Coordinates of C-alpha atoms and ligand atoms in Angstrom, one line a residue:
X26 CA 152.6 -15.3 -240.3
X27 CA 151.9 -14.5 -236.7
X28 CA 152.5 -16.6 -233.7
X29 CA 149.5 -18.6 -231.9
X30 CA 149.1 -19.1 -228.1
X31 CA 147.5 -22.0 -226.9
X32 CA 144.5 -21.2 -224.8
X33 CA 143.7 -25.0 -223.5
X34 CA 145.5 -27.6 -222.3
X35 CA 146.1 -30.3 -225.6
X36 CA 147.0 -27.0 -227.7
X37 CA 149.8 -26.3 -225.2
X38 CA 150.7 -29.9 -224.4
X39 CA 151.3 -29.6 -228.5
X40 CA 153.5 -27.0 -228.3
X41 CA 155.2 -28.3 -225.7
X42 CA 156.1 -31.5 -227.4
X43 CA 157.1 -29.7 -230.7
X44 CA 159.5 -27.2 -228.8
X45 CA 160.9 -30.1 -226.4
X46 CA 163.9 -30.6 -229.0
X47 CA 165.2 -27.3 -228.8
X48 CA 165.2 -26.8 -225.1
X49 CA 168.8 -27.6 -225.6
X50 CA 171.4 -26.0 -227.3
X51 CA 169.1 -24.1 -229.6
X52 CA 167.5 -22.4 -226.6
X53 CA 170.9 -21.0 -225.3
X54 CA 172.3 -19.8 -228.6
X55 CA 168.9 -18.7 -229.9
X56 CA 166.9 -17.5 -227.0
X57 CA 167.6 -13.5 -227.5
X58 CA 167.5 -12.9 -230.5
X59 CA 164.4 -12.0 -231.8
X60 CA 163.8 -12.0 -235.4
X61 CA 160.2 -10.7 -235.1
X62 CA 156.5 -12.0 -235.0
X63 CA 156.5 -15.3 -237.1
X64 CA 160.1 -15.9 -237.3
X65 CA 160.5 -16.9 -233.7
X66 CA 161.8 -20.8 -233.1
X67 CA 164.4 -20.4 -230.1
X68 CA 161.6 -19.6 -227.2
X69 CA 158.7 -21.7 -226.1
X70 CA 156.0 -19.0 -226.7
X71 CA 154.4 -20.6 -223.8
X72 CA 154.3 -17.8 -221.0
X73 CA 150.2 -17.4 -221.5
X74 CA 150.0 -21.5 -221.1
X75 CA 152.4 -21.8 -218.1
X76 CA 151.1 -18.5 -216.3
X77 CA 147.5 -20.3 -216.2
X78 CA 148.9 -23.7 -215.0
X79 CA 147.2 -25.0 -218.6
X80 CA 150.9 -26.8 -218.2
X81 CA 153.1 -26.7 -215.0
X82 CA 156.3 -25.8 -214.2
X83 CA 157.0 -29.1 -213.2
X84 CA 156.0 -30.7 -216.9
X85 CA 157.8 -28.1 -219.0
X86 CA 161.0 -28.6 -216.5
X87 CA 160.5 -32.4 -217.0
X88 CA 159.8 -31.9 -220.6
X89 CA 163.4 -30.5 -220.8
X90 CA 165.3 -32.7 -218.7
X91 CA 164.2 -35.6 -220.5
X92 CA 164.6 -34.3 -223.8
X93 CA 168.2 -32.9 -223.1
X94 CA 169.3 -33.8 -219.7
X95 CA 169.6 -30.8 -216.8
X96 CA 173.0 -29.5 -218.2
X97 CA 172.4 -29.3 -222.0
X98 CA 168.7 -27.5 -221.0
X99 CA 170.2 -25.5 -218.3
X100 CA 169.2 -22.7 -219.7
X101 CA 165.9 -23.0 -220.3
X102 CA 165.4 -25.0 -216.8
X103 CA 166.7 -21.7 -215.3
X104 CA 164.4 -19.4 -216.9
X105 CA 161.4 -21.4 -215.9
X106 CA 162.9 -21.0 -212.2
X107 CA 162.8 -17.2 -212.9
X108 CA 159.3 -17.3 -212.7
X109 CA 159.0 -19.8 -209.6
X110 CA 161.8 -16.9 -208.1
X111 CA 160.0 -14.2 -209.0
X112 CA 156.5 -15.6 -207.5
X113 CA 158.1 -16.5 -204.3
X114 CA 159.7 -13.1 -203.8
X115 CA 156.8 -11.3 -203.7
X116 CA 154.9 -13.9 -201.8
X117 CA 157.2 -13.6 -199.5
X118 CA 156.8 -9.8 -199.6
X119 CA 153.1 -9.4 -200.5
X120 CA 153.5 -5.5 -199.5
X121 CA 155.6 -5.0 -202.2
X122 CA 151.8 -5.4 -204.6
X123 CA 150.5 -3.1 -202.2
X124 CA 153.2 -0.3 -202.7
X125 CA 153.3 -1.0 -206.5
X126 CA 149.4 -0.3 -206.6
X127 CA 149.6 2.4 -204.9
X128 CA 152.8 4.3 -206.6
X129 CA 151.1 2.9 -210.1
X130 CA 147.7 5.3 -208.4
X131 CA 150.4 7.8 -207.0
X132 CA 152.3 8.1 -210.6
X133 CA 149.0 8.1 -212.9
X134 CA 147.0 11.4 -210.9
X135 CA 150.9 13.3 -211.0
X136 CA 150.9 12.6 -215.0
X137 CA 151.0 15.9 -216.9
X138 CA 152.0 16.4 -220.3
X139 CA 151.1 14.2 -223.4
X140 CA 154.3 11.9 -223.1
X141 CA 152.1 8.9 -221.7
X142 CA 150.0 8.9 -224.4
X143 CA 151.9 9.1 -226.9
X144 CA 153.9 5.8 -225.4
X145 CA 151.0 3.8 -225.1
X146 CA 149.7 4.8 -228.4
X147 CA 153.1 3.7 -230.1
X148 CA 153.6 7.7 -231.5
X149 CA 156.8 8.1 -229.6
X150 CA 158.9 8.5 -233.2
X151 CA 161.3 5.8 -232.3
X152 CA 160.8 2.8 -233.9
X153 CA 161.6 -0.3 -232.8
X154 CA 159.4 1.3 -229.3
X155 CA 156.5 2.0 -231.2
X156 CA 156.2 -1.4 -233.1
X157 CA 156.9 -3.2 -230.1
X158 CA 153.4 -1.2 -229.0
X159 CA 151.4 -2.2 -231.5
X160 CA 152.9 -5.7 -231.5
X161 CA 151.8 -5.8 -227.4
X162 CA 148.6 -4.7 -228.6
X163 CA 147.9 -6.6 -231.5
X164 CA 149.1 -10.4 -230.2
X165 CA 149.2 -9.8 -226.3
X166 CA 152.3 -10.7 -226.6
X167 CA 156.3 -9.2 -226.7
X168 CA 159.6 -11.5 -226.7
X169 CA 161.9 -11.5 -223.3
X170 CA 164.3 -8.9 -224.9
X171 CA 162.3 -6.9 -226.3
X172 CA 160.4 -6.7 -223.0
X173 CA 163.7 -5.4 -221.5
X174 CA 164.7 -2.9 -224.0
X175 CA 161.0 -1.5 -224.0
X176 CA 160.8 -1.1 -220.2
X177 CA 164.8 0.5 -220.7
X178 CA 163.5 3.4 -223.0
X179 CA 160.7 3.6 -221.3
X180 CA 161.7 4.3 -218.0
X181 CA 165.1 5.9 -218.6
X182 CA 164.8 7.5 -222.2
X183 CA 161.0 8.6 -222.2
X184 CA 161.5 9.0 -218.3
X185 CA 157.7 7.5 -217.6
X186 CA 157.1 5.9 -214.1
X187 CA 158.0 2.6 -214.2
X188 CA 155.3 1.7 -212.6
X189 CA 153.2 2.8 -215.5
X190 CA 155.3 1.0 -217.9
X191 CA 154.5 -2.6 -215.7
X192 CA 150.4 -1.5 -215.5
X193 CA 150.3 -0.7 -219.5
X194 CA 151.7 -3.9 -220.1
X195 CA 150.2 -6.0 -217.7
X196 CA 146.7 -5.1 -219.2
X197 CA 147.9 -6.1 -222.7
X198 CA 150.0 -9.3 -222.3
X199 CA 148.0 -12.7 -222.2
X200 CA 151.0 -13.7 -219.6
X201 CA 150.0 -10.7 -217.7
X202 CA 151.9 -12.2 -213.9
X203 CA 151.7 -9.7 -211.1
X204 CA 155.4 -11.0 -210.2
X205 CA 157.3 -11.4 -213.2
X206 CA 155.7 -8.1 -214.4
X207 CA 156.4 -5.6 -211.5
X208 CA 159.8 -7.5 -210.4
X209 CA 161.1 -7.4 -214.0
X210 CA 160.4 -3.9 -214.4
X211 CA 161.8 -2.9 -211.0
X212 CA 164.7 -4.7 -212.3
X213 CA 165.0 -2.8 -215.7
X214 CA 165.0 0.3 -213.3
X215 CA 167.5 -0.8 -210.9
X216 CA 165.3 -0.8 -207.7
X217 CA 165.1 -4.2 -207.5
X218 CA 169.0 -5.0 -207.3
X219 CA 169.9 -1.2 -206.2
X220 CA 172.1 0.2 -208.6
X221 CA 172.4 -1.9 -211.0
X222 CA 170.0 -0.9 -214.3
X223 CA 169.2 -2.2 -217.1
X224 CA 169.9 0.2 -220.3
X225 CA 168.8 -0.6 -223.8
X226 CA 171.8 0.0 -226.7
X227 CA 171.2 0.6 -230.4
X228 CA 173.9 -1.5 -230.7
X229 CA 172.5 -4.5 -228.9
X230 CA 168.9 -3.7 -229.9
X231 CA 169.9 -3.8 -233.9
X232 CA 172.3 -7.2 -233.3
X233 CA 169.4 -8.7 -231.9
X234 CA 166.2 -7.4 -234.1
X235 CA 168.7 -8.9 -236.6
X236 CA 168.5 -5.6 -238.2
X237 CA 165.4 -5.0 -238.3
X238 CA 165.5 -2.3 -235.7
X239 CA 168.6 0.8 -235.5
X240 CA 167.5 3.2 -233.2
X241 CA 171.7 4.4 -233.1
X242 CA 171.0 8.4 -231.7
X243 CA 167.5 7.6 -230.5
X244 CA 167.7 5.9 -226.7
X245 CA 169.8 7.5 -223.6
X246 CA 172.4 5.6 -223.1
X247 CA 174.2 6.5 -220.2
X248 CA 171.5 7.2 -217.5
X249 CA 171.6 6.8 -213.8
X250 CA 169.4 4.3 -212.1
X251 CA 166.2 5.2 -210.7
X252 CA 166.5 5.9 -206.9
X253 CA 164.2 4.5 -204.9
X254 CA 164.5 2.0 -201.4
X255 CA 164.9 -1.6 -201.9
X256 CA 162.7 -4.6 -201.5
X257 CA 162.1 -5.0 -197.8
X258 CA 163.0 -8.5 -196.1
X259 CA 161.5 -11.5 -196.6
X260 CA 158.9 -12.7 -194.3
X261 CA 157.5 -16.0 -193.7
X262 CA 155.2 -18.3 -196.1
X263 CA 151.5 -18.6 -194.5
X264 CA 151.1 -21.6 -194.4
X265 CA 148.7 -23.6 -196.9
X266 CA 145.7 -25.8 -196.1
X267 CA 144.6 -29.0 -196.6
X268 CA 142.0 -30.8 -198.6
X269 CA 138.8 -32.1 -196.5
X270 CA 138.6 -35.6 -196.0
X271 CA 134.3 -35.3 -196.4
X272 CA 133.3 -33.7 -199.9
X273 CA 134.0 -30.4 -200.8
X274 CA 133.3 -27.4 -203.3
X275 CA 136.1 -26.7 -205.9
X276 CA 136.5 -23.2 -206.9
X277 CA 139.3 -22.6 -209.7
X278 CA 140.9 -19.7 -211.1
X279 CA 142.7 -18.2 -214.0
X280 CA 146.0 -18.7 -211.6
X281 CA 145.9 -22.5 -211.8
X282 CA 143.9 -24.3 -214.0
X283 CA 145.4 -28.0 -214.0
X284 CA 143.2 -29.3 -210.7
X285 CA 143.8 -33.1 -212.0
X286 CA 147.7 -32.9 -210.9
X287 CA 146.9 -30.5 -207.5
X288 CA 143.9 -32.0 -206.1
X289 CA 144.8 -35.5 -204.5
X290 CA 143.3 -38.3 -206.2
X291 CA 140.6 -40.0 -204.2
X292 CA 139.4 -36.5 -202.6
X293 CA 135.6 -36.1 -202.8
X294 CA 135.2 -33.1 -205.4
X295 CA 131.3 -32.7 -204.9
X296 CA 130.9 -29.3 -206.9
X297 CA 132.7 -27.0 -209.5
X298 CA 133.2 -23.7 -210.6
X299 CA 135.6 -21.1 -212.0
X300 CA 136.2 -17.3 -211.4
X301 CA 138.6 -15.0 -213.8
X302 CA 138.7 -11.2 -213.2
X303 CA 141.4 -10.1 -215.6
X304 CA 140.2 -6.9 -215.7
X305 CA 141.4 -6.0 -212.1
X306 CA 144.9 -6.3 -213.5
X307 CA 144.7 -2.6 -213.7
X308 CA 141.9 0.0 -212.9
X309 CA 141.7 0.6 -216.5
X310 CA 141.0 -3.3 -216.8
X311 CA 142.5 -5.3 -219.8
X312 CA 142.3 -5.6 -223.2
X313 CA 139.7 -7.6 -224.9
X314 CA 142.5 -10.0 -226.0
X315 CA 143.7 -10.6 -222.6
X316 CA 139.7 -11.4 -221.4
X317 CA 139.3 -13.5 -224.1
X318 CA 142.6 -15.5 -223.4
X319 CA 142.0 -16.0 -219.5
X320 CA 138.5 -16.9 -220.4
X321 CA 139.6 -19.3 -222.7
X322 CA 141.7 -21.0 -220.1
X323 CA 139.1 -21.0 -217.3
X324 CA 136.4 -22.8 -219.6
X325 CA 139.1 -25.5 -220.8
X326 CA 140.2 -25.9 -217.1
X327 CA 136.4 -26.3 -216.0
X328 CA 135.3 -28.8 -218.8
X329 CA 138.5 -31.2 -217.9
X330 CA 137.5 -30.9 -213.9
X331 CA 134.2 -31.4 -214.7
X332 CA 135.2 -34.6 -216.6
X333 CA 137.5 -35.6 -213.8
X334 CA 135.2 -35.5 -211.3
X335 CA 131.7 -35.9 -213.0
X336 CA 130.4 -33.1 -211.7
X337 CA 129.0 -30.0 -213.7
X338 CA 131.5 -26.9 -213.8
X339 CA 130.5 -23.5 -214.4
X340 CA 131.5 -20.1 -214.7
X341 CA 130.5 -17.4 -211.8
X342 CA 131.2 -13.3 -211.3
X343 CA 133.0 -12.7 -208.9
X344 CA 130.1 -11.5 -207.1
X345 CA 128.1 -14.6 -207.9
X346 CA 130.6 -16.4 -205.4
X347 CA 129.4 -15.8 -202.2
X348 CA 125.9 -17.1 -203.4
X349 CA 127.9 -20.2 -204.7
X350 CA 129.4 -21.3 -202.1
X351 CA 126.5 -20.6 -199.5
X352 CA 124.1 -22.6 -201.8
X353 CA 127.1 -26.2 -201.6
X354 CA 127.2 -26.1 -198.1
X355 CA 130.1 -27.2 -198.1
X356 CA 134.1 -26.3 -197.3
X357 CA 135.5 -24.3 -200.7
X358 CA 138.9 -25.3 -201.8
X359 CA 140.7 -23.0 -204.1
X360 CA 144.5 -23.7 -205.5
X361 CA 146.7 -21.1 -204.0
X362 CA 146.5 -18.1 -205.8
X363 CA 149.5 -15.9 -205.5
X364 CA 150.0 -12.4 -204.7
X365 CA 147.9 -10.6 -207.2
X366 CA 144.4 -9.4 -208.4
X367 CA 143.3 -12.7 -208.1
X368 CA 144.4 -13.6 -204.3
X369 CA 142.8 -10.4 -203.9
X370 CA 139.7 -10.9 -205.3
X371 CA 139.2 -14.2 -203.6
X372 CA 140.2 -12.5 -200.3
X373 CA 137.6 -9.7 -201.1
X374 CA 134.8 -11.6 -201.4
X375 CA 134.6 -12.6 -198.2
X376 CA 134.3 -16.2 -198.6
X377 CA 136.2 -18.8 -196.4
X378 CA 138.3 -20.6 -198.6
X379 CA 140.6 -23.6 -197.8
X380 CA 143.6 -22.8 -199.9
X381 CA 146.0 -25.9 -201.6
X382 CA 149.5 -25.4 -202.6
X383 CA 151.6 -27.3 -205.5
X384 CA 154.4 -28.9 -203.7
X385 CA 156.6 -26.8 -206.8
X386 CA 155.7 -23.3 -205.1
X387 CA 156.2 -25.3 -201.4
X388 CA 159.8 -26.1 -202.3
X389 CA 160.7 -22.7 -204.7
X390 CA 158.6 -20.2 -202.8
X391 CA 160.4 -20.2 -199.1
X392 CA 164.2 -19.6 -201.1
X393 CA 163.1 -16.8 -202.5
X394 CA 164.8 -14.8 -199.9
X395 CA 167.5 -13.0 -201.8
X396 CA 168.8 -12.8 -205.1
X397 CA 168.1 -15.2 -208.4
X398 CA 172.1 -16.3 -208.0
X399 CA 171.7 -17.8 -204.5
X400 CA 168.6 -18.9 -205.6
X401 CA 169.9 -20.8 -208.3
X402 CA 172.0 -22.8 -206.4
X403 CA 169.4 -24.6 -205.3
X404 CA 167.6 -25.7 -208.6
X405 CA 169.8 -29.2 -208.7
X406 CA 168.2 -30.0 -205.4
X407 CA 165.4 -28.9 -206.4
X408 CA 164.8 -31.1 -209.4
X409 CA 165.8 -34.1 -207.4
X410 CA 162.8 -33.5 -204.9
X411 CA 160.3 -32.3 -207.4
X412 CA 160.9 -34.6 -210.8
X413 CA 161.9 -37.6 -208.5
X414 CA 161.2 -40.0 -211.6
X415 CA 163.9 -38.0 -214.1
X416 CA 167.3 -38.9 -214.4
X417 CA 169.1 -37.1 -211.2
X418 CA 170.5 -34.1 -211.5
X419 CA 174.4 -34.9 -212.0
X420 CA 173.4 -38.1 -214.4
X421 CA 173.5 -36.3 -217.4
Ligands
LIG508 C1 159.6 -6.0 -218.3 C2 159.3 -7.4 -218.3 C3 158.0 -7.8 -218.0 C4 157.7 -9.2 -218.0 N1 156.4 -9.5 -217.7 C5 156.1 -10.8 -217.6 C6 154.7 -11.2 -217.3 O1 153.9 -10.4 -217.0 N2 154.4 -12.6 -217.3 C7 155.4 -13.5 -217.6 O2 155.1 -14.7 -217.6 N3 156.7 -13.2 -217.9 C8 157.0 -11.9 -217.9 N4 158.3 -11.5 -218.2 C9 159.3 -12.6 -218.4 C10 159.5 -13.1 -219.8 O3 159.7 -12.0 -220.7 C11 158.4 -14.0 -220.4 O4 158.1 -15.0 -219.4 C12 158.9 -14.7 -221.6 O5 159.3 -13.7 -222.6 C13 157.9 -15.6 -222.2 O6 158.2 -16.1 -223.4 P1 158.4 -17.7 -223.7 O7 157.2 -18.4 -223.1 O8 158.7 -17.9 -225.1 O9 159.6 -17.9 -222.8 P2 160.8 -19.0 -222.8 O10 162.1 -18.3 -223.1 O11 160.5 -20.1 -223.7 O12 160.8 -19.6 -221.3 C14 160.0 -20.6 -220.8 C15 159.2 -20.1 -219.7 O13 160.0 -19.7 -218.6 C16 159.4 -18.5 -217.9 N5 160.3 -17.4 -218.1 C17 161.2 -17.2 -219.1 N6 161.9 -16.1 -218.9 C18 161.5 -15.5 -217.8 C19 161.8 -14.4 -217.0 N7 162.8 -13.5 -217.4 N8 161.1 -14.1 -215.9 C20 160.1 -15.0 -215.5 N9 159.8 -16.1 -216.1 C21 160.4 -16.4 -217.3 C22 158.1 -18.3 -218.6 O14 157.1 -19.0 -217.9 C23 158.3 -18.9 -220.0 O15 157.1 -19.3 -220.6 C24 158.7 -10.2 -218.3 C25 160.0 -9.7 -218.5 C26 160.3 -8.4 -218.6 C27 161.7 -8.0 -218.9

């Protein structure tokens, strides 16, 4: 048995509601251990889901708190902040996408060799790194840890560009995020918190494949982190705009697709349509799975504005857009898409847009300035401003 991933909004509010009781105590015993594709009840599985807004931050964090109270789901709260950390970060350093693009560019021409291929095509000879491969490709998908032990031996015991490593997975996972992918992996290298690297163990990687991985002999163990200059300094959040009072044309995107809880009730939505352009991930575009997925999620998010609102929704190209919007005469509003191929697309297609942000990414995004641990600080405070009708944060 393999694992499903919801594509549309009831299928993830399902899973949501069947893994609500183990956001507790199960997730923080359970959560790294991965027993392998079917056998997996300790983590949500709903990355794809809550990278496409199908469900927010805010109601898998609520989900939580109600089920277990913010202590006994600490965990689990915090990891959903990872993400809200990680999106600010580079929001607040959108150059960062820029020098990752171009590095990724830089790395791929320099390749020589057959050692790239023979990673991506899961013929390395060791193991556990070559089933994780096919399991990437085959479900778009790969557990946390085993995401950190492949980026490990792939940067520091196949010695591949990281930067490869982020672009091969970021055109085969359905979760595919510009900023947890490219921050995770410059922190499995040890550019992102200088110095300090992640290394994959045989030890650790067989205690927590539950045996069904060894690689003892296999990975390098003892390497030196990959030099390279830090993140630069945060700079300010542009600020976001605001709904029209008159009607309006709503564009949505694969980077929020739950409009009913971002556009303000009352607002005149006079128009619809959606835009997805997975394939500029990477410019060797996606996998079929990946399409398929974020089209998935664009259609579900279209039929429910479209029965929000009562207007028709449809699908466009990317170049179909500027057409679109010309033809509405009307001011576009687009949910904020964050630093990525999607912002960039928008941005590219030379369209004025009127850009609305969640009041989650309002509160997270801006603290992003340093690390996850000053960060995390703030997540009591944050719950109290952002799930205002949950028990407070020191209640339970
Ligand atoms: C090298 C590497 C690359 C990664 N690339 C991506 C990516 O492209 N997209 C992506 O969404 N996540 C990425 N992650 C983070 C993490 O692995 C996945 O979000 C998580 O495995 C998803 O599984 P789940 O839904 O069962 O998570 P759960 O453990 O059930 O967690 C619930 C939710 O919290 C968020 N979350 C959990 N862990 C993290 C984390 N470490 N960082 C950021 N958010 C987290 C996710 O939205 C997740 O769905 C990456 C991690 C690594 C080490």
């Amino acid at each position: 048995m393999t694992e499903t991933f919801p594509t549309d909004r009831a299928a993830a509010l399902r899973r949501l509601s069947d893994f609500a009781p183990r956001m507790g105590h199960h997730y923080a015993k359970g959560r790294n251990a991965d027993p392998g594709p079917g056998r997996r009840r300790d983590v949500s599985l709903l990355s794809p889901a809550i990278r496409h807004r199908l469900v927010t931050e805010a109601e898998v964090v609520a989900a939580a708190v109600a089920a277990h109270g913010p202590r006994a789901a600490e965990k689990f709260i915090q990891e959903v902040f990872w993400r809200s950390y990680w999106k600010g970060f580079l929001e607040l350093r959108p150059g960062m996408w820029r020098a990752y693009q171009a590095a990724r560019d830089a790395d791929r021409a320099a390749m020589r060799g057959t050692a790239l291929e023979r990673a991506e095509n899961g013929a390395t000879g060791i193991g556990c790194f070559d089933d994780w491969v096919a399991e990437l490709r085959e479900t778009g998908w790969l557990h946390n840890h085993a995401r950190m032990w492949f980026a490990s031996i792939w940067v520091f015991t196949l010695k591949l560009p990281w930067t490869l490593g982020a672009d091969f997975m970021l055109r085969h996972l359905r979760d595919g995020d510009a900023a947890s992918n490219t921050l995770s992996w410059r922190w499995v290298a040890g550019i992102q918190t200088p110095g300090k690297h992640y290394v994959a163990r045989a030890e650790n990687i067989a205690r927590y494949t539950e045996g069904r991985f060894d690689p003892a002999g296999e990975l390098e163990e003892d390497p030196s982190p990959i030099d390279a200059p830090p993140p630069p300094r945060a700079g300010a959040l542009p600020p976001a705009d605001r709904v029209p009072d008159g009607p309006f044309a709503l564009l949505l995107h694969e980077d929020d697709l739950h409009p009913e809880s971002l556009v303000p009730p009352g607002a005149k939505v006079a128009a619809i349509a959606g835009v997805a352009v997975p394939e500029a991930r990477s410019p060797l575009g996606c996998s079929a799975l990946v399409a398929e997925s974020a089209g998935a999620a664009l259609a579900d998010g279209l039929a429910r504005a479209s029965a929000q609102w009562g207007v028709p929704a449809r699908r466009l190209t990317l170049e179909e857009v500027p057409a679109w919007a010309a033809g509405q005469g009307l001011p576009v509003v687009t949910p904020w898409a964050p630093v990525g191929w999607t912002a960039d697309a928008l941005a590219g297609s030379g369209v004025p847009m009127r850009r609305i942000r969640r009041e989650w990414d309002e509160a997270c995004w801006p603290l992003a300035t340093k690390g996850f641990f000053p960060f995390r600080e703030s997540i009591p405070t944050l719950l109290g401003r952002l799930l205002p009708d949950q028990p407070s944060a020191s209640a339970r």
